[in-house]
CSV table of C-alpha atoms and ligand atoms in Angstrom, one decimal:
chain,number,residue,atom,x,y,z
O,1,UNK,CA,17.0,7.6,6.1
O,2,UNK,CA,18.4,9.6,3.1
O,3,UNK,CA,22.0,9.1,2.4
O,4,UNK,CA,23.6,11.9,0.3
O,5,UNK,CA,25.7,10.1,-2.5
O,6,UNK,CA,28.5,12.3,-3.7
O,7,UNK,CA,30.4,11.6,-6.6
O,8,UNK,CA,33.2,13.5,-8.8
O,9,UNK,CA,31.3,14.3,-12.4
O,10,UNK,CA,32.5,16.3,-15.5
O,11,UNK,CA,29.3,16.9,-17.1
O,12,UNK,CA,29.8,16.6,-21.0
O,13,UNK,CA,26.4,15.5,-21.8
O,14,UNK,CA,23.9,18.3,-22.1
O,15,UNK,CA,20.7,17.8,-20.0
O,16,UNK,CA,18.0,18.2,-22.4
O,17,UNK,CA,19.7,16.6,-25.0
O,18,UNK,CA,20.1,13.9,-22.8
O,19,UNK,CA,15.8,14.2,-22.0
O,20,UNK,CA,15.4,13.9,-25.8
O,21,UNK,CA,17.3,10.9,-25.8
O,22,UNK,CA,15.5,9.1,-23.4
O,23,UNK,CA,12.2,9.7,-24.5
O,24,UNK,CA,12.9,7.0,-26.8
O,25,UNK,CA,13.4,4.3,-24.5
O,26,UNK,CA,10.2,2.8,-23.2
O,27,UNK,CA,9.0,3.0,-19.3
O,28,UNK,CA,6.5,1.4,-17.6
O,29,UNK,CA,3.6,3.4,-16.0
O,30,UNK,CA,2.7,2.8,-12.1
O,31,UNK,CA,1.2,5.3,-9.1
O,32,UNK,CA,2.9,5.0,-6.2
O,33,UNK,CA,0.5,5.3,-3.1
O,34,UNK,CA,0.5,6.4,0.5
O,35,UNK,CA,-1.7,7.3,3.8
O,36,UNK,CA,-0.6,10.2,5.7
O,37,UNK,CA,-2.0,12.6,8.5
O,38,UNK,CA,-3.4,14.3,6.2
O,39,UNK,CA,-5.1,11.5,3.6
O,40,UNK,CA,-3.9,9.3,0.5
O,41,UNK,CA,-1.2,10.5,-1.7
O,42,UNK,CA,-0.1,9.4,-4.8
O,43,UNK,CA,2.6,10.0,-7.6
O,44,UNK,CA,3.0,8.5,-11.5
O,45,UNK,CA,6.7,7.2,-11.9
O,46,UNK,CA,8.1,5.8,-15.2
O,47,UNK,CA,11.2,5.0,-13.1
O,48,UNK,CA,9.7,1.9,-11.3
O,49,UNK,CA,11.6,-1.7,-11.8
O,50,UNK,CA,12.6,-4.2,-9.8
O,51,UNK,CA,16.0,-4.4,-8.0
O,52,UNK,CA,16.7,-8.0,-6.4
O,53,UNK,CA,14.8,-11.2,-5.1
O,54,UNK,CA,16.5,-11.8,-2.1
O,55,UNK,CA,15.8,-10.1,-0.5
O,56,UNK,CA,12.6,-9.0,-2.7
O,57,UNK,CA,14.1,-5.6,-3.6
O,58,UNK,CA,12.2,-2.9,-5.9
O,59,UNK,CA,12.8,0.8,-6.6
O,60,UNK,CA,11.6,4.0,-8.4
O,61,UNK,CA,13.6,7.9,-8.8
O,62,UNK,CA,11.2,10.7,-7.3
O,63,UNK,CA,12.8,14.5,-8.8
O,64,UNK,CA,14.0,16.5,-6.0
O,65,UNK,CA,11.5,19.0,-6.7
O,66,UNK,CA,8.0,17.0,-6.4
O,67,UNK,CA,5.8,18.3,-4.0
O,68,UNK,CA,4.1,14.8,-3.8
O,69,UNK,CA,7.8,13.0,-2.3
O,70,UNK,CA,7.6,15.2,1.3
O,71,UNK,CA,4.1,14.0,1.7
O,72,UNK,CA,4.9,10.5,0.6
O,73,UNK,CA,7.9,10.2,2.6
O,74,UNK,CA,6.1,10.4,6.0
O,75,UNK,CA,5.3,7.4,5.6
O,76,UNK,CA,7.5,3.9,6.8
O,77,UNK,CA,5.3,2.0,3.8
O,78,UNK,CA,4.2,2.4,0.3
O,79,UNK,CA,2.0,0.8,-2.4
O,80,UNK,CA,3.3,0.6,-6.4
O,81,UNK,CA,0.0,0.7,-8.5
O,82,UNK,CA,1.5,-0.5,-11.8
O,83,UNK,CA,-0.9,0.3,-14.7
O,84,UNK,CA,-2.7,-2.1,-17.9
O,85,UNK,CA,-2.3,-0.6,-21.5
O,86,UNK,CA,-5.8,1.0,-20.8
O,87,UNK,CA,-5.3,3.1,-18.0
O,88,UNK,CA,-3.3,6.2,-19.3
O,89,UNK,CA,-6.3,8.3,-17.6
O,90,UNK,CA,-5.3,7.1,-14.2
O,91,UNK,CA,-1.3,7.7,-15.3
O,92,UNK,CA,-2.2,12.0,-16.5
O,93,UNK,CA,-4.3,12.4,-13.0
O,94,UNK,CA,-1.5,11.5,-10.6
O,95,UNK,CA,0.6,13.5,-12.7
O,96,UNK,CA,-1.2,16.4,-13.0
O,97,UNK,CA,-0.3,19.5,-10.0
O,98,UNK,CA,-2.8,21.1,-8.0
O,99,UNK,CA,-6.0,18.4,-8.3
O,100,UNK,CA,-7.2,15.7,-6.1
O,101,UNK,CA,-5.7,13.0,-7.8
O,102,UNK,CA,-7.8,10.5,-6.0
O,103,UNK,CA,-11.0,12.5,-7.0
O,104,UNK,CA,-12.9,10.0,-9.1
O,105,UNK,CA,-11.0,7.2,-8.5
O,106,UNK,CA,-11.9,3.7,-7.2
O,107,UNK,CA,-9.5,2.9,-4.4
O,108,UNK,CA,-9.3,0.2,-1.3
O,109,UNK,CA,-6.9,0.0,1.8
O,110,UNK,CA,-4.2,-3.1,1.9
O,111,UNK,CA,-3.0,-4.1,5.2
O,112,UNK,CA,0.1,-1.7,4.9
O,113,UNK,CA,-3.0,1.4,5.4
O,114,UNK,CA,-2.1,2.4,1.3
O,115,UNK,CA,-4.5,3.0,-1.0
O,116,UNK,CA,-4.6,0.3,-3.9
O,117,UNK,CA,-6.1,1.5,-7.1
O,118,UNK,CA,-8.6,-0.7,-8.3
O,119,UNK,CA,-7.3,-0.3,-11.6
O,120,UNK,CA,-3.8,-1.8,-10.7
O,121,UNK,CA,-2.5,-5.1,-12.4
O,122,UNK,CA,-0.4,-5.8,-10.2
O,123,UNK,CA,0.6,-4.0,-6.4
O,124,UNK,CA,3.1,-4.5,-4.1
O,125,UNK,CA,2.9,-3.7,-0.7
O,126,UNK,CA,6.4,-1.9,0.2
O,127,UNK,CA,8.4,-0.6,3.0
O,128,UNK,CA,11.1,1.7,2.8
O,129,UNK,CA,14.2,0.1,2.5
O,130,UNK,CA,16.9,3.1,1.7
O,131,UNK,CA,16.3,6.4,-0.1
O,132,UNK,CA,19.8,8.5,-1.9
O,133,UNK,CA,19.8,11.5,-3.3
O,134,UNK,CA,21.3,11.1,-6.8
O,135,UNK,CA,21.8,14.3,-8.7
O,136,UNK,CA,18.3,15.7,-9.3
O,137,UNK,CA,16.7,12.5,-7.9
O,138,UNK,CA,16.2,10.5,-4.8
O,139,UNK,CA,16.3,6.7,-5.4
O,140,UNK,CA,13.8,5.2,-3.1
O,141,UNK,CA,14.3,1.5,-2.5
O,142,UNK,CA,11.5,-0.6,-1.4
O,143,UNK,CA,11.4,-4.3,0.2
O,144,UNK,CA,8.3,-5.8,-1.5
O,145,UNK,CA,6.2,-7.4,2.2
O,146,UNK,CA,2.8,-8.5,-0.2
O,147,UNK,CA,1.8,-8.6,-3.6
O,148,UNK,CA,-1.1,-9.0,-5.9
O,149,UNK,CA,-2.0,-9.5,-9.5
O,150,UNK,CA,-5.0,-8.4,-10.7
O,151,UNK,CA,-5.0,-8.3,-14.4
O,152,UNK,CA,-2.1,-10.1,-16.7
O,153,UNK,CA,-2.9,-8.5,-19.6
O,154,UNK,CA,-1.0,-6.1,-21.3
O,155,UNK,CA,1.1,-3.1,-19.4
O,156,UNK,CA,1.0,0.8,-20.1
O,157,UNK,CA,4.2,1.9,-21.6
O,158,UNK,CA,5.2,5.0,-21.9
O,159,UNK,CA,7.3,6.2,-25.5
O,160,UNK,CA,8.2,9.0,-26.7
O,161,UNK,CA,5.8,11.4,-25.1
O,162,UNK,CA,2.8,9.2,-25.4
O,163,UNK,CA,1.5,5.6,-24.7
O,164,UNK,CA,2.1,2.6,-26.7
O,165,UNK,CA,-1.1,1.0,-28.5
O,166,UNK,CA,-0.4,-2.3,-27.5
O,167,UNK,CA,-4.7,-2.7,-27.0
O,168,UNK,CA,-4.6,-4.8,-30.2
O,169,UNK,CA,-2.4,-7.1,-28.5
O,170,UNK,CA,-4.3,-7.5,-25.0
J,1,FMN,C1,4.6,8.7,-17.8
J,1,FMN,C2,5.1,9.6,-16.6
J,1,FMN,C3,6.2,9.1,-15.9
J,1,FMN,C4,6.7,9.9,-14.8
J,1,FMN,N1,7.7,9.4,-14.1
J,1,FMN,C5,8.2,10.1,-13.0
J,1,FMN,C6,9.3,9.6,-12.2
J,1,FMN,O1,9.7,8.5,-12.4
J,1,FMN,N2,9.7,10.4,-11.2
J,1,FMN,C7,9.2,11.6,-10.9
J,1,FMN,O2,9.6,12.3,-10.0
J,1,FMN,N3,8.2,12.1,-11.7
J,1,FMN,C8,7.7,11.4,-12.7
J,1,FMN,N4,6.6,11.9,-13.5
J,1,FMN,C9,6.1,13.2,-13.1
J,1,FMN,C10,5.2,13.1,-11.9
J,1,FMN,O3,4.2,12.2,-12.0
J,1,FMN,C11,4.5,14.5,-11.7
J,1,FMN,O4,5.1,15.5,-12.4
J,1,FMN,C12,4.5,14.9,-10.3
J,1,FMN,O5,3.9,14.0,-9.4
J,1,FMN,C13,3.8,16.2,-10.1
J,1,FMN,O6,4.6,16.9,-9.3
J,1,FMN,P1,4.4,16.9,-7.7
J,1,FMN,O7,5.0,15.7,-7.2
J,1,FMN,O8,5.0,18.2,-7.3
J,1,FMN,O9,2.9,16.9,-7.5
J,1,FMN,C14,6.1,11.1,-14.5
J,1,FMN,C15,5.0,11.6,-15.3
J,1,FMN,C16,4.5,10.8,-16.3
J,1,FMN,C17,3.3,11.3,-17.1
């Protein structure tokens, strides 16, 4: 279900100024995973975060014009991949248009039917809670059914246009 939120605004905030702005707060990487009709899909999102714990509430913002989010949203369930400090190869292939992201890459099925990256520190199993359309972006809200840690270690961030170097600190 996609709920159209509309709301009253009076832009004053210019959008790219805005962009530059938020380059400078940090986001954590993770690939957000599905199994549809027609195979595996899977997106980066630097929007993913946690919402509540009861119930176990998480959500990420797909832009309205991602190719990947039709595709995705076939299906009931979804897998969040999030990514360790050393991974930023697996965060440019699901990011990158018109390649077989999975091409290359070491995957398993979980009991939801998603792919789970083997790279993953931590994934949680998902199904679709409430998606809204928000501006330019559609909130998609996830109720967390399973989850695994893999790997504690340090996460990927994403500043600024590039990754942190938090490998000294692993
Ligand atoms: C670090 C990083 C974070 C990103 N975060 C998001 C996000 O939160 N939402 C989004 O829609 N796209 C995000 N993207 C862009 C998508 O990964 C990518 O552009 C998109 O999947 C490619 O377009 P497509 O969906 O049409 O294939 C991010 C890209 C990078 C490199």
């Amino acid at each position: 279900m996609t709920t159209l939120a509309e709301f009253e605004t009076d832009q004053t905030v210019d959008p790219q100024e805005f962009r530059q702005a938020m380059k400078f707060v940090p986001t954590p990487v993770a690939i957000v995973t599905a199994m549809t009709e027609d195979g595996p899909v899977g997106m980066t999102v630097g929007s993913f975060t946690s919402v509540s714990l009861s119930p176990t509430l998480v959500t990420f913002f797909v832009d309205v014009s991602s190719t990947t989010w039709p595709r995705l949203k076939t299906s009931p369930t979804f897998t969040i991949n999030v990514l360790g400090h050393d991974k930023g190869d697996l965060c440019r292939a699901f990011s990158r248009k018109g390649s077989d992201r999975f091409d290359g890459v070491d995957w398993s099925v979980n009991k939801s039917g998603n792919p789970v990256l083997a790279d993953a520190s931590v994934s949680l199993e998902c199904t679709t809670y409430s998606t809204l359309i928000l501006g330019d972006h559609v909130q998609v809200v996830g109720e967390v059914r399973g989850f695994e840690v893999h790997d504690e270690g340090m996460p990927l961030v994403f500043f600024n246009g590039s990754f942190l170097d938090l490998a000294d600190r692993a």
